[in-house]
Each structure stands twice: as C-alpha cells, then as structure tokens.
DNA sequence: CATTCATATGAACAGCTGTTCAATCATTCA
DNA sequence: TGAATGATTGAACAGCTGTTCATATGAATG
C-alpha cells in the first residue's frame, strides 16, 4: 500500500470524503512541517547524546550546581576512573555543554548556558505534568 | 596518589597554604554538590537518550511543530521504515516525550510539555552564546 | 467470521558506546 | 633538565542501540 493511499483513507475517515485536492492539501501541510526541523541539528543531537549517559549527566549536574570545578574535585564525586571523567569532560566540551579553563596544571570546568537551559527544562518536569 | 592529597595540593595552589581543616571544608562543599544531583534521574536520562537519536529527534520536532499527527502522516516525512517509526514512537512514549491517542485503527501522537521545553532549550542556543 | 488495514512487536545483527588500562602530554619545580 | 604531578589520549573490548524483516494484534467492514 502506498503512503498517499493511507493518507487518503485517513482524510476520508476524518472528513467523510476525500478528493485529490484534499490529499494534495494535506501533503502540503505535512511538508511544511519538515521546515520546522532545523536544517543542521547535529549539534542538538550531540548535546542530547552527551547528556544521555550516566557519568556525563552527573558531571553536568555537578557543574551546574557549582560555579566551577577542577577535574580533581569532580573525580571523587562520580564512581568511575579518572580517565573516564576526563573522557566525559572532553565529550561534554565537544557537545558544547561545558567549557574549560587552564590554570597551571589544573583544569577548571564550567557548564554552558545550553547545559543550564537543558537542566532547567528537565527540572521543570518535576511536580508538573503536561 | 590519594584523592585528598590532590585536593590538598589544589587548595595550596589556590590559597597559598592548606591545613587539615581546609581540606575538610572543601570536602564538605563538594559533598553538598552531590545533593544537587536528583536522587532518581532515570527519567531524565531516558529523555536525553530518546532525543539523542536521529529518527526520534526528527519525530519530536515534527510533533512539536504540529498539534497532533497520525502515524501515517509521520512515516512519509522521515527516511526509515514504518516499523522504525513505530519503534521510535514507542520509545518516545516510554521516555515521556510524546503521548498517544487511539481513534479506530489510527493512532495520533502529540508531544508533551517536557519535549517542548527541551526543544525550546535547544533553540534558544541559536544566536546566543554563553 | 474472514479479510483488510493501521500499527505494534520480536528477533537478529551490524555498528556504536563507555569503560578501563597503559601510555603520553604539559606544566612546575628542584 | 629531569622528576613529579595533573590531566588527556588511544586501544581494546564487552555491552548496548537502531534498523529491518517477518509476524502479530486489534479494530473495522463485508
């Protein structure tokens, strides 16, 4: 079965009848929707992937709670190796969720505005439904 | 090297000197940060994982742009099989990003408030940096 | 009640991810 | 300059993910 046949059936069910023009009109409305998908959403996807991991999520939470943290302050707070924390911070930096500041041999990390907006969006959920 | 040794070195570098009490105080501040990580963030993680996939991201974008869409309207707009769309919608429902409404054999989907907040958080990024 | 249609589900499998270990880099300081 | 320290990187590999194909479900209809 073709997609437009299914669409025609849908319109018939919804409206009671369906001519070719109705199918055309619906297809137009649908293709207009596609324009609302950003043309380049790689960065969005990268940010979501980055936050969708236990370690990286925890690190972002810690950094949004603190002004700034040194790697050696983050490491004892999460239950993975120092190397895993470093990988996590590197991934988060690439995803635009944290920024890095060097000071001697120490590296300080901060969360970005994007990270903070996302965390807020998640937190607004609690105690609110729909 | 122990973690608290590294922390002591950090404080010495920052402040110029460091006694046991300083290390204690810093450890207290750090453990306070952990309380800002939600005790149960599985739902957050699920939402991020769900949005961190090409197909599911596109579907959420389409649903936030439209009031409501039938499966047969979504399928022609994304470049995967009908089955993949169904899996995507199922995953998104589990993640709390979309809701489902039955009407005869048709299934209509809508984005949730959480999905809309997350999309807004991503969109605010464009044209704004830090 | 058999059929058709819209959608969902399960199995399977290629490809991706996240962790650790080992090695390396970069900075400081004796 | 070379040893020490903080952090990063790369390889490796177990485990997870996302897609498709085949099949099932459930509602409508003849």
Coordinates of C-alpha atoms (C1' of nucleotides) in Angstrom, one line a residue:
Chain A
X1 CA 0.0 0.0 0.0
X2 CA 1.3 3.4 -0.9
X3 CA 1.6 6.2 1.6
X4 CA -0.8 8.5 -0.2
X5 CA -3.4 5.8 -0.2
X6 CA -3.2 5.5 3.6
X7 CA -3.3 9.3 3.8
X8 CA -6.4 9.3 1.6
X9 CA -8.1 6.8 3.9
X10 CA -7.2 8.9 6.9
X11 CA -8.8 12.0 5.4
X12 CA -11.9 10.0 4.4
X13 CA -12.2 8.8 7.9
X14 CA -11.7 12.3 9.3
X15 CA -13.8 14.3 7.0
X16 CA -16.2 11.8 5.4
X17 CA -14.9 12.2 1.9
X18 CA -11.6 12.9 0.1
X19 CA -10.8 14.1 -3.3
X20 CA -7.3 14.5 -4.9
X21 CA -7.2 18.2 -3.9
X22 CA -7.7 17.2 -0.3
X23 CA -4.8 14.8 -0.4
X24 CA -2.6 17.5 -2.0
X25 CA -3.6 20.0 0.6
X26 CA -2.7 17.6 3.4
X27 CA 0.6 16.7 1.8
X28 CA 1.4 20.4 1.6
X29 CA 0.7 20.9 5.3
X30 CA 2.9 17.9 6.1
X31 CA 5.9 19.1 4.0
X32 CA 5.6 22.5 5.7
X33 CA 6.2 20.7 9.0
X34 CA 9.5 19.5 7.8
X35 CA 10.7 23.1 7.6
X36 CA 10.4 23.2 11.3
X37 CA 13.2 20.6 11.7
X38 CA 16.4 22.6 11.8
X39 CA 18.4 22.0 8.6
X40 CA 21.5 21.2 10.7
X41 CA 20.7 19.6 14.0
X42 CA 23.9 17.8 14.5
X43 CA 24.8 20.0 17.5
X44 CA 21.4 19.3 19.1
X45 CA 21.9 15.6 18.6
X46 CA 25.4 15.8 20.1
X47 CA 24.1 17.6 23.1
X48 CA 21.4 15.1 23.7
X49 CA 23.7 12.1 23.2
X50 CA 26.1 13.7 25.7
X51 CA 23.5 14.2 28.4
X52 CA 22.1 10.7 27.8
X53 CA 24.9 9.0 29.7
X54 CA 25.1 8.4 33.4
X55 CA 28.6 9.7 34.0
X56 CA 28.2 12.8 31.8
X57 CA 24.8 13.6 33.2
X58 CA 26.2 13.6 36.7
X59 CA 29.1 15.7 35.7
X60 CA 26.8 18.3 34.1
X61 CA 24.6 18.3 37.2
X62 CA 27.7 18.9 39.5
X63 CA 28.9 21.7 37.2
X64 CA 25.5 23.4 37.1
X65 CA 25.3 23.3 40.8
X66 CA 28.8 24.7 41.3
X67 CA 30.3 27.8 39.7
X68 CA 33.4 26.0 38.6
X69 CA 35.1 22.8 39.4
X70 CA 38.6 21.4 38.9
X71 CA 38.9 17.9 37.5
X72 CA 40.4 16.7 40.8
X73 CA 37.2 17.9 42.5
X74 CA 34.9 16.1 40.1
X75 CA 36.6 12.8 40.1
X76 CA 35.9 11.8 43.7
X77 CA 32.2 12.6 43.3
X78 CA 31.5 10.2 40.5
X79 CA 32.1 6.5 40.6
X80 CA 34.3 5.9 37.6
X81 CA 38.0 6.2 36.9
X82 CA 39.8 9.5 36.5
X83 CA 40.2 8.6 32.8
X84 CA 36.5 8.1 32.4
X85 CA 35.9 11.6 33.9
X86 CA 38.4 13.1 31.5
X87 CA 36.7 11.4 28.6
X88 CA 33.4 12.6 29.8
X89 CA 34.6 16.2 30.1
X90 CA 36.1 16.0 26.7
X91 CA 32.8 14.7 25.2
X92 CA 30.8 17.4 27.0
X93 CA 33.1 20.1 25.7
X94 CA 32.7 18.9 22.2
X95 CA 28.9 18.9 22.7
X96 CA 29.0 22.5 23.9
X97 CA 27.8 21.6 27.4
X98 CA 30.9 22.6 29.3
X99 CA 33.9 25.0 28.8
X100 CA 37.5 24.6 30.0
X101 CA 39.9 27.0 31.7
X102 CA 43.6 26.2 32.2
X103 CA 45.5 27.3 35.3
X104 CA 48.9 25.8 35.7
X105 CA 48.5 22.0 35.6
X106 CA 44.9 22.3 36.8
X107 CA 41.9 22.3 34.5
X108 CA 38.7 24.0 35.6
X109 CA 35.4 23.3 34.0
X110 CA 32.1 25.3 33.9
X111 CA 28.7 24.4 32.5
X112 CA 27.5 26.4 29.5
X113 CA 24.2 28.3 29.2
X114 CA 22.9 25.5 27.0
X115 CA 23.6 22.9 29.7
X116 CA 21.8 25.1 32.2
X117 CA 18.8 25.6 30.0
X118 CA 18.5 21.8 29.4
X119 CA 18.8 21.1 33.1
X120 CA 16.1 23.6 33.8
X121 CA 13.9 22.1 31.2
X122 CA 14.3 18.7 32.9
X123 CA 13.7 20.1 36.4
X124 CA 10.5 21.9 35.4
X125 CA 9.1 18.5 34.8
X126 CA 9.0 17.5 38.4
X127 CA 5.7 18.4 40.0
X128 CA 4.2 19.4 36.6
X129 CA 2.6 17.1 34.1
X130 CA 1.5 18.2 30.6
Chain B
X1 CA 48.2 9.3 44.9
X2 CA 45.1 9.7 47.0
X3 CA 42.3 12.0 46.0
X4 CA 42.6 14.1 49.2
X5 CA 46.3 14.6 48.5
X6 CA 45.4 16.1 45.2
X7 CA 42.7 18.2 46.7
X8 CA 45.3 19.5 49.3
X9 CA 47.6 20.4 46.5
X10 CA 44.8 22.2 44.8
X11 CA 44.0 24.3 47.9
X12 CA 47.6 25.1 48.5
X13 CA 47.9 26.3 44.9
X14 CA 44.7 28.4 45.2
X15 CA 45.1 29.8 48.7
X16 CA 48.9 29.6 49.4
X17 CA 48.6 27.2 52.3
X18 CA 46.4 24.4 53.4
X19 CA 45.7 22.7 56.8
X20 CA 43.5 19.7 57.5
X21 CA 40.5 21.9 58.3
X22 CA 40.7 23.5 54.8
X23 CA 40.6 20.0 53.2
X24 CA 37.6 19.1 55.4
X25 CA 35.8 22.3 54.4
X26 CA 36.4 21.7 50.7
X27 CA 35.2 18.1 51.0
X28 CA 32.1 19.4 52.7
X29 CA 31.4 21.8 49.9
X30 CA 31.9 19.1 47.4
X31 CA 29.6 16.6 49.0
X32 CA 27.0 19.3 49.2
X33 CA 27.1 19.5 45.5
X34 CA 26.2 15.9 45.1
X35 CA 22.8 16.7 46.7
X36 CA 22.1 18.8 43.6
X37 CA 22.1 15.6 41.5
X38 CA 18.5 14.3 41.6
X39 CA 18.3 11.1 43.6
X40 CA 16.4 9.4 40.8
X41 CA 17.4 10.8 37.4
X42 CA 16.5 7.7 35.3
X43 CA 13.6 9.6 33.7
X44 CA 16.0 12.4 32.7
X45 CA 18.5 10.0 31.3
X46 CA 15.7 8.2 29.3
X47 CA 14.5 11.5 27.9
X48 CA 18.0 12.5 26.8
X49 CA 18.8 9.1 25.3
X50 CA 15.5 9.2 23.4
X51 CA 16.2 12.7 21.9
X52 CA 19.8 11.7 21.1
X53 CA 18.8 9.7 18.0
X54 CA 18.3 11.0 14.6
X55 CA 14.9 9.4 13.9
X56 CA 13.4 10.1 17.3
X57 CA 14.7 13.7 17.2
X58 CA 13.0 14.3 13.9
X59 CA 9.8 12.8 15.1
X60 CA 9.8 15.0 18.1
X61 CA 10.5 18.1 16.0
X62 CA 7.6 17.3 13.7
X63 CA 5.3 16.7 16.7
X64 CA 6.2 20.0 18.4
X65 CA 5.6 21.8 15.1
X66 CA 2.2 20.2 14.6
X67 CA -0.6 19.9 17.1
X68 CA -1.0 16.3 16.5
X69 CA 0.0 13.7 13.9
X70 CA -1.2 10.3 12.9
X71 CA 1.5 7.6 12.4
X72 CA 0.7 7.5 8.7
X73 CA 1.4 11.2 8.5
X74 CA 4.8 10.9 10.2
X75 CA 6.1 8.0 8.3
X76 CA 6.4 9.7 4.9
X77 CA 8.3 12.5 6.5
X78 CA 11.2 10.5 7.9
X79 CA 13.5 8.3 5.9
X80 CA 13.2 5.0 7.8
X81 CA 10.7 2.1 7.6
X82 CA 7.3 2.2 9.0
X83 CA 8.4 -0.2 11.7
X84 CA 11.3 2.1 12.7
X85 CA 8.8 4.9 13.1
X86 CA 6.6 2.8 15.3
X87 CA 9.6 1.8 17.5
X88 CA 10.6 5.4 17.7
X89 CA 7.1 6.5 18.8
X90 CA 7.1 3.7 21.4
X91 CA 10.5 4.7 22.8
X92 CA 9.4 8.4 22.9
X93 CA 6.2 7.4 24.7
X94 CA 8.2 5.5 27.3
X95 CA 10.5 8.4 27.7
X96 CA 7.6 10.8 28.4
X97 CA 8.2 12.9 25.3
X98 CA 5.0 12.0 23.4
X99 CA 1.5 10.8 24.2
X100 CA -0.8 8.6 22.2
X101 CA -4.5 8.8 21.4
X102 CA -6.4 6.0 19.7
X103 CA -9.2 6.6 17.2
X104 CA -10.4 3.5 15.4
X105 CA -7.3 1.9 13.8
X106 CA -5.5 5.2 13.7
X107 CA -3.1 6.4 16.3
X108 CA -2.5 10.1 16.9
X109 CA 0.6 11.3 18.7
X110 CA 1.3 14.6 20.5
X111 CA 4.5 16.0 22.0
X112 CA 4.5 16.5 25.8
X113 CA 5.3 19.7 27.7
X114 CA 8.7 18.1 28.5
X115 CA 9.5 17.7 24.8
X116 CA 8.5 21.2 24.1
X117 CA 10.7 22.6 27.0
X118 CA 13.7 20.6 25.7
X119 CA 13.2 21.8 22.1
X120 CA 13.0 25.4 23.4
X121 CA 16.1 25.0 25.4
X122 CA 17.9 23.8 22.2
X123 CA 16.5 26.5 20.1
X124 CA 17.4 29.3 22.5
X125 CA 21.0 28.3 21.8
X126 CA 21.0 29.6 18.2
X127 CA 22.2 33.2 18.1
X128 CA 23.2 33.1 21.8
X129 CA 26.5 32.0 23.2
X130 CA 27.1 31.8 27.0
Chain C
dC1 C1' -16.1 -14.8 10.9
dA2 C1' -12.7 -13.9 7.3
dT3 C1' -10.4 -10.1 5.4
dT4 C1' -8.3 -5.8 5.2
dC5 C1' -6.0 -2.2 7.1
dA6 C1' -3.1 0.5 10.6
dT7 C1' 0.1 -0.2 13.8
dA8 C1' 2.9 -2.7 17.0
dT9 C1' 6.2 -6.2 18.4
dG10 C1' 10.2 -9.6 18.4
dA11 C1' 14.3 -11.5 16.6
dA12 C1' 18.5 -10.7 14.7
dC13 C1' 22.6 -8.5 13.7
dA14 C1' 25.8 -4.7 12.3
dG15 C1' 27.6 -0.7 14.2
dC16 C1' 28.2 2.3 18.0
dT17 C1' 29.4 3.5 23.1
dG18 C1' 31.6 3.7 27.5
dT19 C1' 34.7 2.0 30.4
dT20 C1' 39.4 0.7 31.8
dC21 C1' 44.4 0.2 31.3
dA22 C1' 48.6 1.8 29.6
dA23 C1' 51.0 5.3 27.7
dT24 C1' 51.5 10.2 26.8
dC25 C1' 51.4 15.2 27.2
dA26 C1' 52.2 19.6 29.6
dT27 C1' 53.4 22.2 33.4
dT28 C1' 56.0 23.1 37.6
dC29 C1' 60.0 23.0 40.3
dA30 C1' 64.3 21.2 42.3
Chain D
dT1 C1' 67.0 19.0 32.5
dG2 C1' 64.7 15.5 34.7
dA3 C1' 61.5 14.1 38.2
dA4 C1' 56.8 14.7 39.8
dT5 C1' 52.1 15.9 39.2
dG6 C1' 47.5 16.7 36.9
dA7 C1' 45.2 15.6 33.1
dT8 C1' 44.4 13.6 28.4
dT9 C1' 44.6 10.2 24.8
dG10 C1' 44.3 5.7 22.3
dA11 C1' 43.4 0.9 22.1
dA12 C1' 40.6 -2.7 23.2
dC13 C1' 36.5 -5.0 24.1
dA14 C1' 32.1 -6.1 26.4
dG15 C1' 27.6 -4.4 26.2
dC16 C1' 24.1 -1.6 24.2
dT17 C1' 21.3 0.5 20.1
dG18 C1' 18.8 1.1 16.0
dT19 C1' 17.3 -0.7 12.0
dT20 C1' 14.9 -4.1 9.1
dC21 C1' 12.3 -8.2 8.1
dA22 C1' 8.8 -11.2 9.5
dT23 C1' 5.0 -11.7 12.2
dA24 C1' 1.3 -10.5 15.3
dT25 C1' -2.5 -7.6 17.2
dG26 C1' -6.8 -5.3 17.1
dA27 C1' -10.3 -2.6 15.0
dA28 C1' -13.5 -2.1 11.1
dT29 C1' -16.1 -4.0 7.4
dG30 C1' -18.1 -7.0 4.0

